Short mmCIF file of C-alpha atoms and ligand atoms in Angstrom, two decimals:
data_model
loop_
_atom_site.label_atom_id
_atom_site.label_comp_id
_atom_site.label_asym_id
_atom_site.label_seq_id
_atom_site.Cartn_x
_atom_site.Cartn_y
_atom_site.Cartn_z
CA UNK A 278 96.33 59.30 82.62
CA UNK A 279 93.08 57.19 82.06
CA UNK A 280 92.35 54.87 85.43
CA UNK A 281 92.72 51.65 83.77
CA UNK A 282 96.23 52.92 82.50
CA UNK A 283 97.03 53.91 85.99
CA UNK A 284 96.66 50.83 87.91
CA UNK A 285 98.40 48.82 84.86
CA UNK A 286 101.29 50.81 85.69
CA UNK A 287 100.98 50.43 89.79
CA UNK A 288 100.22 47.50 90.03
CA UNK A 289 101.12 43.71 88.45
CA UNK A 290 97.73 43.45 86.84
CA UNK A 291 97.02 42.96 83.17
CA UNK A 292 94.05 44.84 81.36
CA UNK A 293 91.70 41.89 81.37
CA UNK A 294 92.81 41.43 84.89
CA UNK A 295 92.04 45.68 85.73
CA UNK A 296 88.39 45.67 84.34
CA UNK A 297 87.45 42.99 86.45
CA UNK A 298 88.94 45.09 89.56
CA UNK A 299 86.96 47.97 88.39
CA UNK A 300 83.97 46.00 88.09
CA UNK A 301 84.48 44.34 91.21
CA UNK A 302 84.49 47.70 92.97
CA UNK A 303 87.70 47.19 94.44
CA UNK A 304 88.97 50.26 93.20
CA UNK A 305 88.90 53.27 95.12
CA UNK A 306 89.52 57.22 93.78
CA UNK A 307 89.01 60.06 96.50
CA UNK A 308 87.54 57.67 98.63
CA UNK A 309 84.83 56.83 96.56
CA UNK A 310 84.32 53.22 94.48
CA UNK A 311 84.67 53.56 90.91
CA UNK A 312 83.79 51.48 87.94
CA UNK A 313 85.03 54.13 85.24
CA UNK A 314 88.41 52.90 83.38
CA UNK A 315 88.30 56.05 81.70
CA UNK A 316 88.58 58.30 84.41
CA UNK A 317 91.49 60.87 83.98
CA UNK A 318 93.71 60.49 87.44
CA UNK A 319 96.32 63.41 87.80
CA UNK A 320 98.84 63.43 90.42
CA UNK A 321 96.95 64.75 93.62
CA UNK A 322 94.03 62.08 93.72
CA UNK A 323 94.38 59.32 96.77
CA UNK A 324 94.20 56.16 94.48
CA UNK A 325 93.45 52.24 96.45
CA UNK A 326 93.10 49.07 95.34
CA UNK A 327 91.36 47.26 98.17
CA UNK A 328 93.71 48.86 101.49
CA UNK A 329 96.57 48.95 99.20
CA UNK A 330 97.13 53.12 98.40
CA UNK A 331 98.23 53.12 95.03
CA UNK A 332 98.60 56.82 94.96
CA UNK A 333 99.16 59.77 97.88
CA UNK A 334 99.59 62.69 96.81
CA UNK A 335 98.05 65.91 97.88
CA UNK A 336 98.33 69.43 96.33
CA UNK A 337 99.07 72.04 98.51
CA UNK A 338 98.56 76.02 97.67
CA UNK A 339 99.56 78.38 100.50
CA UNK A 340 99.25 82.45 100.58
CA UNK A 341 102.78 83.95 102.36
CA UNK A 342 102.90 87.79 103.41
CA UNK A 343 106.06 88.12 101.74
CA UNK A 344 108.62 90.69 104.01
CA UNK A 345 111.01 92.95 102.38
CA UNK A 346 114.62 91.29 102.18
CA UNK A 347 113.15 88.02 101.27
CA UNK A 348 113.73 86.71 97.67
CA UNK A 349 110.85 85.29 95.74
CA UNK A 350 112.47 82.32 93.87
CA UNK A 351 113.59 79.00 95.77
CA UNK A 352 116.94 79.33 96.26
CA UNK A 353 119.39 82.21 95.90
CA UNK A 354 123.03 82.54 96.84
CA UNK A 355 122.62 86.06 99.06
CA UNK A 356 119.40 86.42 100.57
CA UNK A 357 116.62 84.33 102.36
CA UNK A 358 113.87 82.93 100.48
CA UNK A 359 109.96 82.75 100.58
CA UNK A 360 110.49 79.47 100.43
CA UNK A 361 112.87 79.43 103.69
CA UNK A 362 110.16 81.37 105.50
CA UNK A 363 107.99 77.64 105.24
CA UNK A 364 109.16 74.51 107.42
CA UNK A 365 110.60 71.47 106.07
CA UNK A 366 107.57 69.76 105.43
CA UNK A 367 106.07 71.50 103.05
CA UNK A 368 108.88 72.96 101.07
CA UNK A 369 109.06 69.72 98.92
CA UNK A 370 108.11 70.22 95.23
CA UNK A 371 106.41 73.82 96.31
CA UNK A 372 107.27 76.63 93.40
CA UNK A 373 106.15 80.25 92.99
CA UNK A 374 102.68 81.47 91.23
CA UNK A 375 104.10 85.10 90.45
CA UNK A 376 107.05 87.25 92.43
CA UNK A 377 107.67 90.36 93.91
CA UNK A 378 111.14 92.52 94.23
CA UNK A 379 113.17 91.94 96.88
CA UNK A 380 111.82 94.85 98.56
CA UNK A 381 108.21 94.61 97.54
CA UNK A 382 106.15 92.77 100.56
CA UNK A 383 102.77 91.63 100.48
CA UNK A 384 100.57 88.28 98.74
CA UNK A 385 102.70 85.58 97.10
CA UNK A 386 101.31 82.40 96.55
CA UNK A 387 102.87 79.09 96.19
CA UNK A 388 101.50 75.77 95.07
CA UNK A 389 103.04 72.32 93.80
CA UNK A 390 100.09 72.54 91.49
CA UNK A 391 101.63 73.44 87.55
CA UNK A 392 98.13 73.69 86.54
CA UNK A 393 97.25 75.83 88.70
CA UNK A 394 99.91 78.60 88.98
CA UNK A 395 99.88 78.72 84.90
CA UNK A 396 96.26 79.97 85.39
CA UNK A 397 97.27 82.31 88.03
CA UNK A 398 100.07 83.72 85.93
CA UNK A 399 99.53 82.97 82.46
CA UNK A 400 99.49 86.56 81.08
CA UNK A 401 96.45 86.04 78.20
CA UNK A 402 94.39 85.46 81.85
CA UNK A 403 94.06 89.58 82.95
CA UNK A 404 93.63 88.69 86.36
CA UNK A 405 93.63 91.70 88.79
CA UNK A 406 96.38 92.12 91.01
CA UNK A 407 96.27 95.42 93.57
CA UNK A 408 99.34 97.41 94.74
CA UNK A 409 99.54 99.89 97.74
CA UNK A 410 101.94 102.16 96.45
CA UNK A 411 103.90 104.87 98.15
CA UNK A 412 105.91 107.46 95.81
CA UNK A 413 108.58 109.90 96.95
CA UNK A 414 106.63 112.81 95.32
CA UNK A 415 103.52 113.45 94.72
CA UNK A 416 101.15 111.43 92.30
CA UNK A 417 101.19 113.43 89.01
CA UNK A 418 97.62 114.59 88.52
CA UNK A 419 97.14 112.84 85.28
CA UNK A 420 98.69 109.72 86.41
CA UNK A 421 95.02 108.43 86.31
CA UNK A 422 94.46 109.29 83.03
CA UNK A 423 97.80 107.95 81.63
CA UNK A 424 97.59 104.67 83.22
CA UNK A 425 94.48 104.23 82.20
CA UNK A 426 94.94 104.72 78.34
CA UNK A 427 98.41 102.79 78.82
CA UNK A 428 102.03 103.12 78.62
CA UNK A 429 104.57 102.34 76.19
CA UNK A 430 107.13 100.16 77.18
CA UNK A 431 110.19 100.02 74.84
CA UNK A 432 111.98 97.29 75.81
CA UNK A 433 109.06 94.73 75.32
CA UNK A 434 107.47 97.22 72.64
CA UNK A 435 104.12 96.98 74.25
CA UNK A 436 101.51 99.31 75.81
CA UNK A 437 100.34 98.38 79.44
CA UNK A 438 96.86 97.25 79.73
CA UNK A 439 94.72 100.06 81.46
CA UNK A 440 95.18 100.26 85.00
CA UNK A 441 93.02 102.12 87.43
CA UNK A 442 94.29 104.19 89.53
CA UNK A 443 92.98 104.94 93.04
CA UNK A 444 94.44 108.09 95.09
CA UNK A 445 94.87 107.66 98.70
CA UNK A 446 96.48 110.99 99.68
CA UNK A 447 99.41 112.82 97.72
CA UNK A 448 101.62 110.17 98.09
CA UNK A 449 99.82 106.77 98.71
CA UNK A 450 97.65 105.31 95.90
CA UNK A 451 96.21 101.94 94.80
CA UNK A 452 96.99 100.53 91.46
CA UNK A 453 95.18 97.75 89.81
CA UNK A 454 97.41 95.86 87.06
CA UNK A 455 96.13 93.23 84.96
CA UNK A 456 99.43 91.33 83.56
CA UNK A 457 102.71 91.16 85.16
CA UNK A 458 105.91 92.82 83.51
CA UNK A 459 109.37 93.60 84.90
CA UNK A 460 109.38 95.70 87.95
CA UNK A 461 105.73 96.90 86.29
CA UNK A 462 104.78 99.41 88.46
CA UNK A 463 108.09 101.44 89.29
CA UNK A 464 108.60 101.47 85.38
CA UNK A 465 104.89 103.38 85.17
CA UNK A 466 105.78 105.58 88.41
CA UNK A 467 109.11 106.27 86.41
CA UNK A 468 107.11 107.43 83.53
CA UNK A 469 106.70 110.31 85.95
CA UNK A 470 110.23 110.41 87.03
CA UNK A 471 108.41 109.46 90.72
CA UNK A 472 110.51 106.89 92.65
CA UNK A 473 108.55 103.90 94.62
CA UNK A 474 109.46 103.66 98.13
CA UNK A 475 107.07 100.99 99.05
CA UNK A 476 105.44 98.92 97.25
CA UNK A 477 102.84 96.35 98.48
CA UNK A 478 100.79 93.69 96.59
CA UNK A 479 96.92 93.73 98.28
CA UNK A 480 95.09 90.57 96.12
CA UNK A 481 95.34 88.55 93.10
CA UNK A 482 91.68 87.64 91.25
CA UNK A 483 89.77 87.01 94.19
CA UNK A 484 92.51 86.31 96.75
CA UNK A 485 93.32 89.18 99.38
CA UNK A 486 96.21 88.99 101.65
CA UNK A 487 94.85 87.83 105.13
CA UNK A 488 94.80 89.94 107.34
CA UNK A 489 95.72 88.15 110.08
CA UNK A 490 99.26 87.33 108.65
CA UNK A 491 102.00 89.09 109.93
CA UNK A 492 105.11 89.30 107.53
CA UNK A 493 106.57 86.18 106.96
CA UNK A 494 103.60 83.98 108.33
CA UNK A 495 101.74 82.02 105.21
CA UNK A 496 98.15 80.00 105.48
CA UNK A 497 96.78 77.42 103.37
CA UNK A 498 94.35 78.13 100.70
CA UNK A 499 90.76 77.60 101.71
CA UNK A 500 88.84 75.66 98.94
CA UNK A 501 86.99 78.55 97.18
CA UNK A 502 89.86 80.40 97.21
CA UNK A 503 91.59 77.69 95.53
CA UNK A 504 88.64 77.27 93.02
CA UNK A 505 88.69 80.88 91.95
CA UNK A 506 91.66 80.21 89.38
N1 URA B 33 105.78 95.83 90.10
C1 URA B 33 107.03 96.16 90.55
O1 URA B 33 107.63 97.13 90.09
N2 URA B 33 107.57 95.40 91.51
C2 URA B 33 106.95 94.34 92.08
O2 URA B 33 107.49 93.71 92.98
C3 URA B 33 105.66 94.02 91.60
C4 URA B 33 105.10 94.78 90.60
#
């Protein structure tokens, strides 16, 4: 919404009446004086007319080392959430940017910011998200090959975008994806008949699981991480 529009709406001014506050410089956005009616204000800018705050706001995006047992939506009937794993204070409005199966652990990230998780997951994006992933036999030596080129998946009649695959030892690997289907991963494992046992997302784009988090624990953001979507 334009700025002039904004403070219309906030406030008891008329238009005539709002120029004059934005030429007056009583009109603060981020903390800053501005004169610009035109300025496009979305929900998570600090907005003040003189010491009255118009607007409050703040986004929030947190990374969460999701644990096994732990369901990645916001509410389910069963099992604890991600979102139960945060306290009170910052559960308000938060929703999910991806998920992982119930047993999967690893980087989740969560955000009140729509525009911002639709970049993280929108699929058209290919952003690069890394799996540790342990198999009950051992990798099939052409897996590399085969993931690479692609594999056909019936149900949404598509072929996977190529994935590289990185052996570890016989039975640990690393797997880089670059869109997000349905339990993605065991289904190309299964194309091997190989079962996942554990299954462990590293990064997404630029963001890497801290290390420093112990499952469970979350952090927020820092701004460049924020700023790589
Ligand atoms: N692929 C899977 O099969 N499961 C996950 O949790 C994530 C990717």
């Amino acid at each position: 919404m334009r700025l002039s529009r904004f403070i219309q709406i906030n406030t008891s001014y008329g238009r005539q009446q709002v120029k004059l506050l934005l030429a007056q410089g009583r009109i603060r956005v981020a903390g800053d004086v501005t004169t610009e009616a035109n300025l496009e204000i979305n929900r998570f800018v600090r907005v003040e007319l003189d010491n009255q705050l118009l607007q409050e706001s703040q986004s929030h995006y947190l990374m969460l080392y999701k644990p096994a047992g732990v369901v990645s939506s916001t509410e389910h009937p069963e099992h604890p959430t991600v979102i139960d794993l945060l306290p009170e204070r910052l559960r308000q409005g938060l929703h999910l940017a991806g998920r992982l199966d119930l047993k999967t652990t690893g980087l989740m990230l969560l955000t009140n910011d729509g525009n911002w998780s639709r970049r993280v997951t929108q699929p058209e994006s290919r952003i690069a998200k890394v799996y540790r992933v342990t198999t009950k036999d051992p990798v099939a030596t052409e897996a590399e090959e085969v993931f690479r080129k692609g594999i056909y998946f019936r149900y949404e009649d598509i072929t996977t975008r190529p994935a590289a695959l990185e052996r570890i030892d016989c039975y640990n690997s690393r797997l880089t994806i670059h869109e997000g289907r349905y339990h993605q991963v065991k289904r190309m494992f299964g194309y091997f008949d190989n079962e996942v046992t554990a299954l462990h997302r590293e990064s997404i784009g630029e963001i890497m699981l801290d290390p420093d988090l112990r499952p469970g624990e979350f952090r927020p953001l820092t701004a460049a991480e924020v700023a790589s979507f």
